[in-house]
Amino acid sequence: MAFAYRWRMALAIVSTIIAAVFILLIPQLLGNAIDDALNFLSGETASKSEAQRQLLIAALLLFGANVLRGIFTMVHNYMGESIGQHIGYELRMAFYRKLQRMSYSYHNHVHTGDLMTRGMLDIEGVRLFVNTALLRVLLLAILIGGGTYLVVRTDLVLGLVSLSFVPIVAWRAISTRLKLHSGWRNLQEKLSILTRVMDENLSGIRVVRAFAGQDYELRKFNKISDEAQALANGLIGIRVRNTSFMSFTFMLAVVAVVWLGGLKVIDGELTVGDLTEFLAFMFILQMPVRQLGMMVNGFARSQTSGTRLFEILDLDPIIKDKPDAKPLKVEVGVLRFEHVGFSFMDEFGDEQILRDISFEARPGHTVGIVGPPGSGKSTLAHLVPRFYDVTAGRITIDGHDIRDVQLESLRRAVGVVQQDTFMFTSSIENNVAYGDPWAETETIHRATTEAQLHDWVRRLPREYETLVGERGVSLSGGQRQRLSIARSLMLNPKIIIFDDSTAAIDAATEQRIRAALKEITKERAVIIISHRLSSLMHANEILFLDGGQIVERGSHEELIAMGGGYHDLYELQIRPGDDVLSRLTGHGEAGPAADPDARPEKNSEGGNGDQS
Amino acid sequence: MATRANRAPTEYSGRARPPHAVVGSQVERDEEMFGKAFNGHVVRRFSGFVKPYRALLIVAILAVLGFTATQLAIPLVIRYAVDNALEINNTDRSLLETTVIVLALVVLFNYLTNFIQEIVVGRTAERVLFDLRRAMYTHLQRVALSFMDRTEVGRLMSRLQGDVGALQEFLETSVFAIGDFVLIVGIAMVLIAVDWRLGLLTMSVVPALLLIRIVWLPRAKIAFMGARESSSRLNGALAEGINGVRTVQGMSREEVNAALFEEKVDANLKAQLKGTRYGQIMIPTVDTLTGIAMAIIIVVGGSFVLDRTLEVGVLLLFILYVQRFFDPIRALTMQYSIMQRAMASGQRIFEVLDVPIEVQDKPDAIKLENIDGSVEFKNVTFGYNRDQPVLQDVSFRVNPGETVALVGPTGSGKSTTMSLVHRFYEVWDGEVLIGGHNVKDVTQESLGHQIAMVLQEPYLFSGTILENIRYRREDATREEVVEAARAVGAHEFIMKLPDGYETSLEQRGGNLSLGQRQLISFARAIVADAKILVLDEATANIDSYTEMLIQQALSRLLQDRTGMVIAHRLATIRGADRIVVLQDGRIIEEGNHDQLMQNDGLYARLYSMNYASFDDIPDELIKAALSDAENRTT
Ligand SMILES: Nc1ncnc2c1ncn2[C@@H]1O[C@H](COP(=O)(O)OP(=O)(O)OP(=O)(O)O)[C@@H](O)[C@H]1O
Ligand SMILES: Nc1ncnc2c1ncn2[C@@H]1O[C@H](COP(=O)(O)OP(=O)(O)OP(=O)(O)O)[C@@H](O)[C@H]1O
Ligand SMILES: [Mg+2]
Ligand SMILES: [Mg+2]
C-alpha cells in the first residue's frame, strides 16, 4: 500500500539517512574540536590564531550540523507521520466501503462495538506502525551501521566491544515481540468487549433508566474493565522487563568501552579524543536503544491490529453481482415467489424459516401477509431485495431471477419499508431524500404528503431542516414510521413492501396514507405485512403465514368464510373480546401462536383486563 | 497515483445545489453539544485522578530521581576516569579499574531504578486511564436523557475510547518528564559549578526557547484540538455507517456515502497533519538552539582552553554535557507537544464529566416503598424544545389497581407522558405524583423499582434470553422467568431455539423477529414485578391472537397493580377501566369504552376505522372526525 506514497517514502528515507548522518557527524566534529584544542596545547598547532580559526570552523560546522539534523529529523518525522496518516486514510476508506457492502448475514453476527474498536483503535495501531516502527528501525539501523563503520575504523577491537550489545538486544527484541503479540491480541479483544458493553449501554440507555439498571450496568462494565486492566498491566510488565534489560545491556557495553578504551589509552594505543568520540557515539545510541523497546511494543501492537483489520478487509460479501449480471429493467413489475425456501444456516440454527412459498404480486394485485411473530414475514420481505439469498426455489421479477441481475438496479426497483426503522442524525429532508440525495424538493414533498407527514413537518419551527436525533429518538414512533414510508415512496420503486410499517400509526392516519397510496398501488406490485387486519383486508390475496409456511390463502372474504386462523384474528380485532375469546379458548382449535401452557383455565373474564 | 483531490466526490459537480446527503452528525464542534468544560484547568482536575495513587507516585518519583541521578553520574564517573586515570603518561591501571567498578555499580543501579520507574509509571498510568473511563461511563449513567437524545453514541465512544487512549502516551511520558526536568536542572547546576561563565553561556539559549513557545502554544493548541475533533466526527460517521448499514443497502447509498465519508476522512487527514506540523516544528527549533549553544561552547570554551584558563577535561565535560543538556530539552519539547495533545483529549474527557446532571435526586429525597401505586398528573406542561410544548395542562389520575389507556393520533404525546411518569425529563409546569409523592421528591433509584416499562421500541442487550428477561432482577429464579415468558406467549418460541433460554442474542436481539423482541421485553417488565406497569405499544408488532393470550395473563397480573397502556389497535385497550384520549398534547376525552363510544368523538371514529377497509371510509369522514375532536378541545 505504501507504494502509492513512493515519493513520500523516498523523502522520508532520504531524510532519515541524512538525519542519521548528521547525528553521527556531530560527535566527530566535537571530537575534532577537542583534538584541535589538544593539538595546540601539546604544541602541534603553532599559532594561537590558527587554533582559534580551527575552533571557529568546528563551531560553525557544528552549528550547521545541528540545524540540518533538526530539519531532517523534522522532515523524517513528518513524512513518517504523513505516510502513516495516508495509510490510515486508505484503511479507513477500505474498511468503510467493505462494511457497507457486507451482507446482512454478516452484520447480524458482528457487533457494532467490535467493528468500532477495529475502526478506531486498530486503524490507529497500524497507522502508528509506519512512523514509530518502520522509519525508526531504519534510523537505528543506519546509526548502528554508520557507527560501526566509524568506530571499527578507529579501533577494531574497541569498536566490536562497543557494539557488543547489538546481538543481545536484537535477540531480546525478537523473543519479546512474540509474547507481546499475543498479549496485545488478548487486550484488543477485551477492549472490543468493553466497547460493546458501553455501546449497548448508551444505545439502550432508556431501558437502563426504565429499569433502574445503572448498578447492574456498572457492575458489568467494571468486570470487563478490570479484566482489560489486568491484561494491560501484564503487557506493561513484559514491555518494561524488556526495555530496561535492553538499556542495561547497552550500559554494560559502555562500561566495557571505558574499561578497555582506558587500558588502550594507558597503553598509548588510543588518543583521549578517540575515546571521547567512542563514548559520544555510544551516548547517541542511548535514546534509540531505549526506543527500540517501545518499537518492539509498537510492532507487536500494529501486527495485532493489522491482523484484526485485515480479517475484515479480506472478507467477501456473500451477496454480490454475478460476473455477467445485467441491470434489471422492470417492464411490468411482476414479482413471483416460486417454491421459495430459506434458512439462515448459522450457529443459531439451520431451521427452515420459510418453506415452499409461492405467490405472485403485480401492479393492481396487492398481496397481504399476516402471521404470528416469528412466522417469517420479515424474512420473506428481506429476500426480495436480496438482503439474503433464497436457499430453495427462486424469486423472479418480470421473469428474471433476481440473482441474475445487478444488485443496485434490483434494490432501486424494490422498496422495503422496514419494520425496524432507522433514522440518521440529519435533517428531516435529508432523511426523506436518503435514497436519492438529488431529489427535487417537490418530489420530497410529494412523498411526505403521501405518508401524511408533510403537515406535521410544516408546523415545526424549522420545518424540513429540523434535526432528527440518532435513530430518530426525537420523533414519536408513528412519525418515525411515516418518515420511513416517505423515504421509500420517494424512490418510486416498482415493487414496494410495507413490513408492519403502520403498527405505530393510528387508524385514522393510516387510512389517509392508504387513500393517498390508492393510485400508486394500481401501478405497482405491493406487499403489505401487518398485524392490523384493517391494513390489508383489501388486498387481492392474503397469505396467512405460520411457521414459515402458507397455511391459509385467499381474499379477505374467502378467508373469513373459511373460518380458520385468519377468521379468528378478525373476530378478535373487531368484536368486543368476550364471546370470541370464550369460543376460541373453549375449542381445541387454538390460533397459530397458541401456547397450550398459557391457555388459562378460567375463561370467563378474558382479555378485558379487570373491569371491576 | 490518484491524489486526494481528484478522488474527492465530484458527483454533484455541475448540479445546481449540493445533495441532500450527509454522513455523520452535522454538529461541527462538539462544544455545541457538550458545552465548554466547566473547569479549564485540565491539569488540576487530572491530578484529582492521580491522587489515589499517591503512594505509587512517590515510589515512581523516587525511582525517577534515582535514575536521573545515575544518568548524571555516569558521565561524571567517565570524566573522572578520563581526567585522572588517563592522565598523560599515567601507566597505573588500578585507578582505572576502580572507576570502572564504580561505573558498573552505577549502571546496575541505573538498571534497577529504570525498571522500577517504568513499571510503576506504566501501571499507574493504565489505572488512571481506566479510572477516567469509568468516571465518564458512570457519569453518563446519570446525565439527563435529553442530553443523550441529542448526542450520538459514536461520538461518546470516541471520547470513551479514543481520547482515553490519547492520554495514555501522555501519562506514560509525564513522569519521565519529571526526570528530564530534574536532569536539566542537575546538568545546569553541574555546568555552573564547573565553570560558571561557560555554564551561563550555554543556558543563554533557554529564554529564547521559552519565547518561541509563547508564540507557538496557542496555535498548536487549536491545531491539536481540531485533530481530536475531526477524528471524533469521523468515528461518529463510521458508527452511523455501521448502525444504519441495512438502510444504506436498502437505499443503495453505498457510493454516495463513501464519497461523503471520504470528505470526512480527508478533513481528518488534514487536521491530523496540521497537528503534526505544529508538533514537529519544535524539533529544528530546539536543534538550532542546541547548535548555537555548542558553537558558543567551542568558540568561547576553546579560547579559554587556548588561554589556558580552562582545562581540556572541563571542555570535554561541557561538550558531553551539552548534548545531555539538550537531549532532555528536546525530549521535553516533544513531551510538551504530547502534553498539549493530551490536554485536548483531557478537555474532551472533562467536558463529558461536566455535562450537568439535570435530573437529580434532592438531598432529602425519600425512598419510595410500599406505595399504593396511584399515578397522578396535575396540570402538567412539558416540551422537549423551548417554546414548543408537547403536553399542555394535562391532568388525569390513575387509581391504585386501575388500568388506564392512553389513546390518540401519532405524535400526540402519549410516549412523552409515559416518560414523565418515570421522570426521564423534568416537567415545565405542574407535577407528576406517584403514590402521592411528587416524582421530584423521591430517589430515582426507588422510583425505578416501582415502575416497569415496556418501551415503544424494544431494546434487548446481547447476552442470553434469560439474562435479558431478568434484567432488573438478577435474583429472579428460572421459574419466574419461565412464568413471565409463558404469560406473554414467548415460552413456546424460546423453547424452539437451539439453546432455549440460554440462546444468546445478537446485538439488539437481531436474531429474533421484532414481535419476538417485543415479547421478551414484555416478559422483562413482568419479571421486574413492579407496582406500576407501563406498556407503550407493547403489542403493536404482535398478532391479535398472541395479544389476547397476553391480555388474559395480564388481567391476573394487573389485579393488584396499576396499569398504563398505550395502543393504536383499539381492540387492545377496549377493556381498560378508563381511556384518556390525547390530541396535540391535550386531553380531549376521558371515560370507559362504552361512554366514549356514546360520546361519538375522536375515539369512536378511530375505533370504527380500526376494522374498516379504507375503501369504506371517505377521506372527508376522517377529516371530520379529526376536526370534530379539535372543536371539542377549544
Ligand atoms: N426526544 C425528543 N426530542 C424532541 N422532540 C420529541 C422527542 N420525543 C418526542 N418528541 C416530539 O414530541 C411529540 C410527541 O411525541 P410522543 O413520542 O409522545 O408521541 P406519541 O403520542 O407517543 O406518538 P406515537 O403514537 O407515534 O408513538 C412528537 O411531535 C415528537 O416529535
Ligand atoms: N438474523 C437471524 N438469524 C437467525 N434467525 C433469525 C434471524 N432473524 C430472524 N430469525 C428467526 O427467523 C424467524 C422469522 O423471523 P421474522 O423476522 O421473519 O418473523 P416475522 O414474521 O417478521 O415476525 P414479526 O411479526 O415478529 O415481525 C424467527 O423465528 C426468528 O427467530
Ligand atoms: Mg417482522
Ligand atoms: Mg409513542
PDB file of C-alpha atoms in Angstrom, chain B residues 72-235:
ATOM      1  CA  LEU B  72      24.005  12.328  35.705  1.00  0.00           C
ATOM      2  CA  ALA B  73      26.621  10.297  37.478  1.00  0.00           C
ATOM      3  CA  ILE B  74      27.659   8.182  34.532  1.00  0.00           C
ATOM      4  CA  PRO B  75      29.374  10.973  32.580  1.00  0.00           C
ATOM      5  CA  LEU B  76      30.855  12.289  35.812  1.00  0.00           C
ATOM      6  CA  VAL B  77      32.473   8.959  36.514  1.00  0.00           C
ATOM      7  CA  ILE B  78      33.680   8.747  32.948  1.00  0.00           C
ATOM      8  CA  ARG B  79      35.072  12.210  33.170  1.00  0.00           C
ATOM      9  CA  TYR B  80      36.863  11.243  36.338  1.00  0.00           C
ATOM     10  CA  ALA B  81      38.354   8.298  34.531  1.00  0.00           C
ATOM     11  CA  VAL B  82      39.489  10.432  31.620  1.00  0.00           C
ATOM     12  CA  ASP B  83      40.840  13.195  33.808  1.00  0.00           C
ATOM     13  CA  ASN B  84      42.631  11.145  36.385  1.00  0.00           C
ATOM     14  CA  ALA B  85      43.107   7.568  35.321  1.00  0.00           C
ATOM     15  CA  LEU B  86      44.063   8.525  31.807  1.00  0.00           C
ATOM     16  CA  GLU B  87      46.327  11.439  32.509  1.00  0.00           C
ATOM     17  CA  ILE B  88      49.068  11.671  30.003  1.00  0.00           C
ATOM     18  CA  ASN B  89      51.922   9.390  30.895  1.00  0.00           C
ATOM     19  CA  ASN B  90      49.936   7.593  33.576  1.00  0.00           C
ATOM     20  CA  THR B  91      50.595   3.862  33.384  1.00  0.00           C
ATOM     21  CA  ASP B  92      48.823   2.792  36.539  1.00  0.00           C
ATOM     22  CA  ARG B  93      45.765   0.704  35.853  1.00  0.00           C
ATOM     23  CA  SER B  94      44.364   0.394  39.360  1.00  0.00           C
ATOM     24  CA  LEU B  95      42.644   3.763  39.297  1.00  0.00           C
ATOM     25  CA  LEU B  96      41.010   2.880  36.015  1.00  0.00           C
ATOM     26  CA  GLU B  97      39.865  -0.420  37.447  1.00  0.00           C
ATOM     27  CA  THR B  98      38.263   1.134  40.497  1.00  0.00           C
ATOM     28  CA  THR B  99      36.463   3.730  38.381  1.00  0.00           C
ATOM     29  CA  VAL B 100      35.220   1.022  36.080  1.00  0.00           C
ATOM     30  CA  ILE B 101      33.883  -0.914  39.068  1.00  0.00           C
ATOM     31  CA  VAL B 102      32.156   2.209  40.342  1.00  0.00           C
ATOM     32  CA  LEU B 103      30.767   2.783  36.880  1.00  0.00           C
ATOM     33  CA  ALA B 104      29.462  -0.778  36.759  1.00  0.00           C
ATOM     34  CA  LEU B 105      27.712  -0.278  40.085  1.00  0.00           C
ATOM     35  CA  VAL B 106      26.147   2.942  38.903  1.00  0.00           C
ATOM     36  CA  VAL B 107      24.957   1.173  35.781  1.00  0.00           C
ATOM     37  CA  LEU B 108      23.392  -1.572  37.844  1.00  0.00           C
ATOM     38  CA  PHE B 109      21.591   0.973  39.965  1.00  0.00           C
ATOM     39  CA  ASN B 110      20.531   2.681  36.777  1.00  0.00           C
ATOM     40  CA  TYR B 111      19.006  -0.577  35.604  1.00  0.00           C
ATOM     41  CA  LEU B 112      17.060  -1.141  38.790  1.00  0.00           C
ATOM     42  CA  THR B 113      15.675   2.355  39.034  1.00  0.00           C
ATOM     43  CA  ASN B 114      14.815   2.308  35.376  1.00  0.00           C
ATOM     44  CA  PHE B 115      12.860  -0.882  35.821  1.00  0.00           C
ATOM     45  CA  ILE B 116      11.000   0.431  38.835  1.00  0.00           C
ATOM     46  CA  GLN B 117      10.156   3.769  37.313  1.00  0.00           C
ATOM     47  CA  GLU B 118       8.856   2.306  34.098  1.00  0.00           C
ATOM     48  CA  ILE B 119       6.771  -0.392  35.628  1.00  0.00           C
ATOM     49  CA  VAL B 120       5.262   1.795  38.296  1.00  0.00           C
ATOM     50  CA  VAL B 121       4.601   4.645  35.939  1.00  0.00           C
ATOM     51  CA  GLY B 122       3.193   2.427  33.228  1.00  0.00           C
ATOM     52  CA  ARG B 123       0.846   0.631  35.540  1.00  0.00           C
ATOM     53  CA  THR B 124      -0.273   3.718  37.370  1.00  0.00           C
ATOM     54  CA  ALA B 125      -0.942   5.441  34.080  1.00  0.00           C
ATOM     55  CA  GLU B 126      -3.027   2.499  32.990  1.00  0.00           C
ATOM     56  CA  ARG B 127      -5.021   2.648  36.198  1.00  0.00           C
ATOM     57  CA  VAL B 128      -5.680   6.332  35.827  1.00  0.00           C
ATOM     58  CA  LEU B 129      -6.905   5.735  32.298  1.00  0.00           C
ATOM     59  CA  PHE B 130      -9.290   3.045  33.363  1.00  0.00           C
ATOM     60  CA  ASP B 131     -10.468   5.268  36.189  1.00  0.00           C
ATOM     61  CA  LEU B 132     -11.112   8.111  33.800  1.00  0.00           C
ATOM     62  CA  ARG B 133     -13.111   5.918  31.502  1.00  0.00           C
ATOM     63  CA  ARG B 134     -15.058   4.526  34.400  1.00  0.00           C
ATOM     64  CA  ALA B 135     -15.761   8.018  35.694  1.00  0.00           C
ATOM     65  CA  MET B 136     -17.095   9.091  32.310  1.00  0.00           C
ATOM     66  CA  TYR B 137     -19.180   5.986  31.951  1.00  0.00           C
ATOM     67  CA  THR B 138     -20.572   6.315  35.446  1.00  0.00           C
ATOM     68  CA  HIS B 139     -21.387   9.914  34.798  1.00  0.00           C
ATOM     69  CA  LEU B 140     -23.165   9.085  31.584  1.00  0.00           C
ATOM     70  CA  GLN B 141     -25.406   6.753  33.554  1.00  0.00           C
ATOM     71  CA  ARG B 142     -26.817   9.742  35.310  1.00  0.00           C
ATOM     72  CA  VAL B 143     -26.906  12.596  32.819  1.00  0.00           C
ATOM     73  CA  ALA B 144     -30.265  13.679  31.554  1.00  0.00           C
ATOM     74  CA  LEU B 145     -31.888  11.736  28.755  1.00  0.00           C
ATOM     75  CA  SER B 146     -32.384  14.995  26.913  1.00  0.00           C
ATOM     76  CA  PHE B 147     -28.608  15.123  26.581  1.00  0.00           C
ATOM     77  CA  MET B 148     -28.364  11.522  25.465  1.00  0.00           C
ATOM     78  CA  ASP B 149     -31.155  12.114  22.930  1.00  0.00           C
ATOM     79  CA  ARG B 150     -29.127  14.622  21.013  1.00  0.00           C
ATOM     80  CA  THR B 151     -25.702  13.057  21.395  1.00  0.00           C
ATOM     81  CA  GLU B 152     -24.576  10.340  19.077  1.00  0.00           C
ATOM     82  CA  VAL B 153     -23.288   7.234  20.690  1.00  0.00           C
ATOM     83  CA  GLY B 154     -20.400   7.162  18.229  1.00  0.00           C
ATOM     84  CA  ARG B 155     -19.142  10.473  19.489  1.00  0.00           C
ATOM     85  CA  LEU B 156     -19.373   9.440  23.068  1.00  0.00           C
ATOM     86  CA  MET B 157     -17.499   6.291  22.215  1.00  0.00           C
ATOM     87  CA  SER B 158     -14.845   8.368  20.593  1.00  0.00           C
ATOM     88  CA  ARG B 159     -14.305  10.050  23.916  1.00  0.00           C
ATOM     89  CA  LEU B 160     -14.585   6.913  25.969  1.00  0.00           C
ATOM     90  CA  GLN B 161     -12.057   5.057  23.854  1.00  0.00           C
ATOM     91  CA  GLY B 162     -10.186   7.409  21.549  1.00  0.00           C
ATOM     92  CA  ASP B 163      -9.479  10.241  23.932  1.00  0.00           C
ATOM     93  CA  VAL B 164      -8.697   7.979  26.806  1.00  0.00           C
ATOM     94  CA  GLY B 165      -6.205   6.221  24.556  1.00  0.00           C
ATOM     95  CA  ALA B 166      -4.702   9.525  23.529  1.00  0.00           C
ATOM     96  CA  LEU B 167      -3.981  10.278  27.152  1.00  0.00           C
ATOM     97  CA  GLN B 168      -2.027   7.118  27.636  1.00  0.00           C
ATOM     98  CA  GLU B 169       1.072   8.324  25.877  1.00  0.00           C
ATOM     99  CA  PHE B 170       0.997  11.496  27.895  1.00  0.00           C
ATOM    100  CA  LEU B 171       0.655   9.757  31.216  1.00  0.00           C
ATOM    101  CA  GLU B 172       3.442   7.381  30.436  1.00  0.00           C
ATOM    102  CA  THR B 173       5.798  10.110  29.417  1.00  0.00           C
ATOM    103  CA  SER B 174       4.773  12.609  32.043  1.00  0.00           C
ATOM    104  CA  VAL B 175       6.749  11.108  34.878  1.00  0.00           C
ATOM    105  CA  PHE B 176       9.770  10.818  32.664  1.00  0.00           C
ATOM    106  CA  ALA B 177       9.256  14.486  32.022  1.00  0.00           C
ATOM    107  CA  ILE B 178       9.901  14.995  35.692  1.00  0.00           C
ATOM    108  CA  GLY B 179      13.112  13.045  35.274  1.00  0.00           C
ATOM    109  CA  ASP B 180      14.035  15.117  32.276  1.00  0.00           C
ATOM    110  CA  PHE B 181      13.343  18.252  34.148  1.00  0.00           C
ATOM    111  CA  VAL B 182      15.446  17.164  37.092  1.00  0.00           C
ATOM    112  CA  LEU B 183      18.148  16.187  34.654  1.00  0.00           C
ATOM    113  CA  ILE B 184      18.129  19.628  33.092  1.00  0.00           C
ATOM    114  CA  VAL B 185      18.335  21.351  36.443  1.00  0.00           C
ATOM    115  CA  GLY B 186      21.018  18.937  37.588  1.00  0.00           C
ATOM    116  CA  ILE B 187      23.122  19.411  34.495  1.00  0.00           C
ATOM    117  CA  ALA B 188      22.677  23.151  34.676  1.00  0.00           C
ATOM    118  CA  MET B 189      23.920  23.115  38.240  1.00  0.00           C
ATOM    119  CA  VAL B 190      26.862  20.919  37.400  1.00  0.00           C
ATOM    120  CA  LEU B 191      27.793  23.115  34.470  1.00  0.00           C
ATOM    121  CA  ILE B 192      27.641  26.272  36.506  1.00  0.00           C
ATOM    122  CA  ALA B 193      29.591  24.679  39.315  1.00  0.00           C
ATOM    123  CA  VAL B 194      32.310  23.522  36.977  1.00  0.00           C
ATOM    124  CA  ASP B 195      32.640  26.791  35.132  1.00  0.00           C
ATOM    125  CA  TRP B 196      30.029  29.418  35.684  1.00  0.00           C
ATOM    126  CA  ARG B 197      30.955  31.543  32.661  1.00  0.00           C
ATOM    127  CA  LEU B 198      30.550  28.714  30.194  1.00  0.00           C
ATOM    128  CA  GLY B 199      27.587  27.393  32.099  1.00  0.00           C
ATOM    129  CA  LEU B 200      25.647  30.605  31.835  1.00  0.00           C
ATOM    130  CA  LEU B 201      26.558  30.989  28.183  1.00  0.00           C
ATOM    131  CA  THR B 202      25.213  27.534  27.473  1.00  0.00           C
ATOM    132  CA  MET B 203      21.972  28.354  29.138  1.00  0.00           C
ATOM    133  CA  SER B 204      21.548  31.674  27.432  1.00  0.00           C
ATOM    134  CA  VAL B 205      19.549  29.947  24.714  1.00  0.00           C
ATOM    135  CA  VAL B 206      16.889  28.711  27.081  1.00  0.00           C
ATOM    136  CA  PRO B 207      14.958  32.013  27.323  1.00  0.00           C
ATOM    137  CA  ALA B 208      14.784  32.096  23.535  1.00  0.00           C
ATOM    138  CA  LEU B 209      13.129  28.715  23.638  1.00  0.00           C
ATOM    139  CA  LEU B 210      10.578  29.958  26.133  1.00  0.00           C
ATOM    140  CA  LEU B 211       9.790  32.949  23.947  1.00  0.00           C
ATOM    141  CA  ILE B 212       9.221  30.777  20.924  1.00  0.00           C
ATOM    142  CA  ARG B 213       6.893  28.657  22.931  1.00  0.00           C
ATOM    143  CA  ILE B 214       4.706  31.591  23.842  1.00  0.00           C
ATOM    144  CA  VAL B 215       4.034  32.189  20.176  1.00  0.00           C
ATOM    145  CA  TRP B 216       3.684  28.529  19.387  1.00  0.00           C
ATOM    146  CA  LEU B 217       1.364  27.340  22.092  1.00  0.00           C
ATOM    147  CA  PRO B 218      -1.989  28.968  21.293  1.00  0.00           C
ATOM    148  CA  ARG B 219      -1.814  27.988  17.654  1.00  0.00           C
ATOM    149  CA  ALA B 220      -0.670  24.491  18.393  1.00  0.00           C
ATOM    150  CA  LYS B 221      -3.495  24.053  20.886  1.00  0.00           C
ATOM    151  CA  ILE B 222      -6.083  24.903  18.285  1.00  0.00           C
ATOM    152  CA  ALA B 223      -4.488  22.516  15.827  1.00  0.00           C
ATOM    153  CA  PHE B 224      -4.408  19.667  18.349  1.00  0.00           C
ATOM    154  CA  MET B 225      -7.998  20.223  19.366  1.00  0.00           C
ATOM    155  CA  GLY B 226      -9.011  20.299  15.707  1.00  0.00           C
ATOM    156  CA  ALA B 227      -7.294  16.977  15.157  1.00  0.00           C
ATOM    157  CA  ARG B 228      -9.131  15.313  18.019  1.00  0.00           C
ATOM    158  CA  GLU B 229     -12.475  16.701  16.968  1.00  0.00           C
ATOM    159  CA  SER B 230     -12.134  15.706  13.382  1.00  0.00           C
ATOM    160  CA  SER B 231     -11.338  12.192  14.411  1.00  0.00           C
ATOM    161  CA  SER B 232     -14.343  12.196  16.700  1.00  0.00           C
ATOM    162  CA  ARG B 233     -16.547  13.325  13.845  1.00  0.00           C
ATOM    163  CA  LEU B 234     -15.075  10.614  11.689  1.00  0.00           C
ATOM    164  CA  ASN B 235     -15.824   7.981  14.262  1.00  0.00           C
TER     165      ASN B 235
END
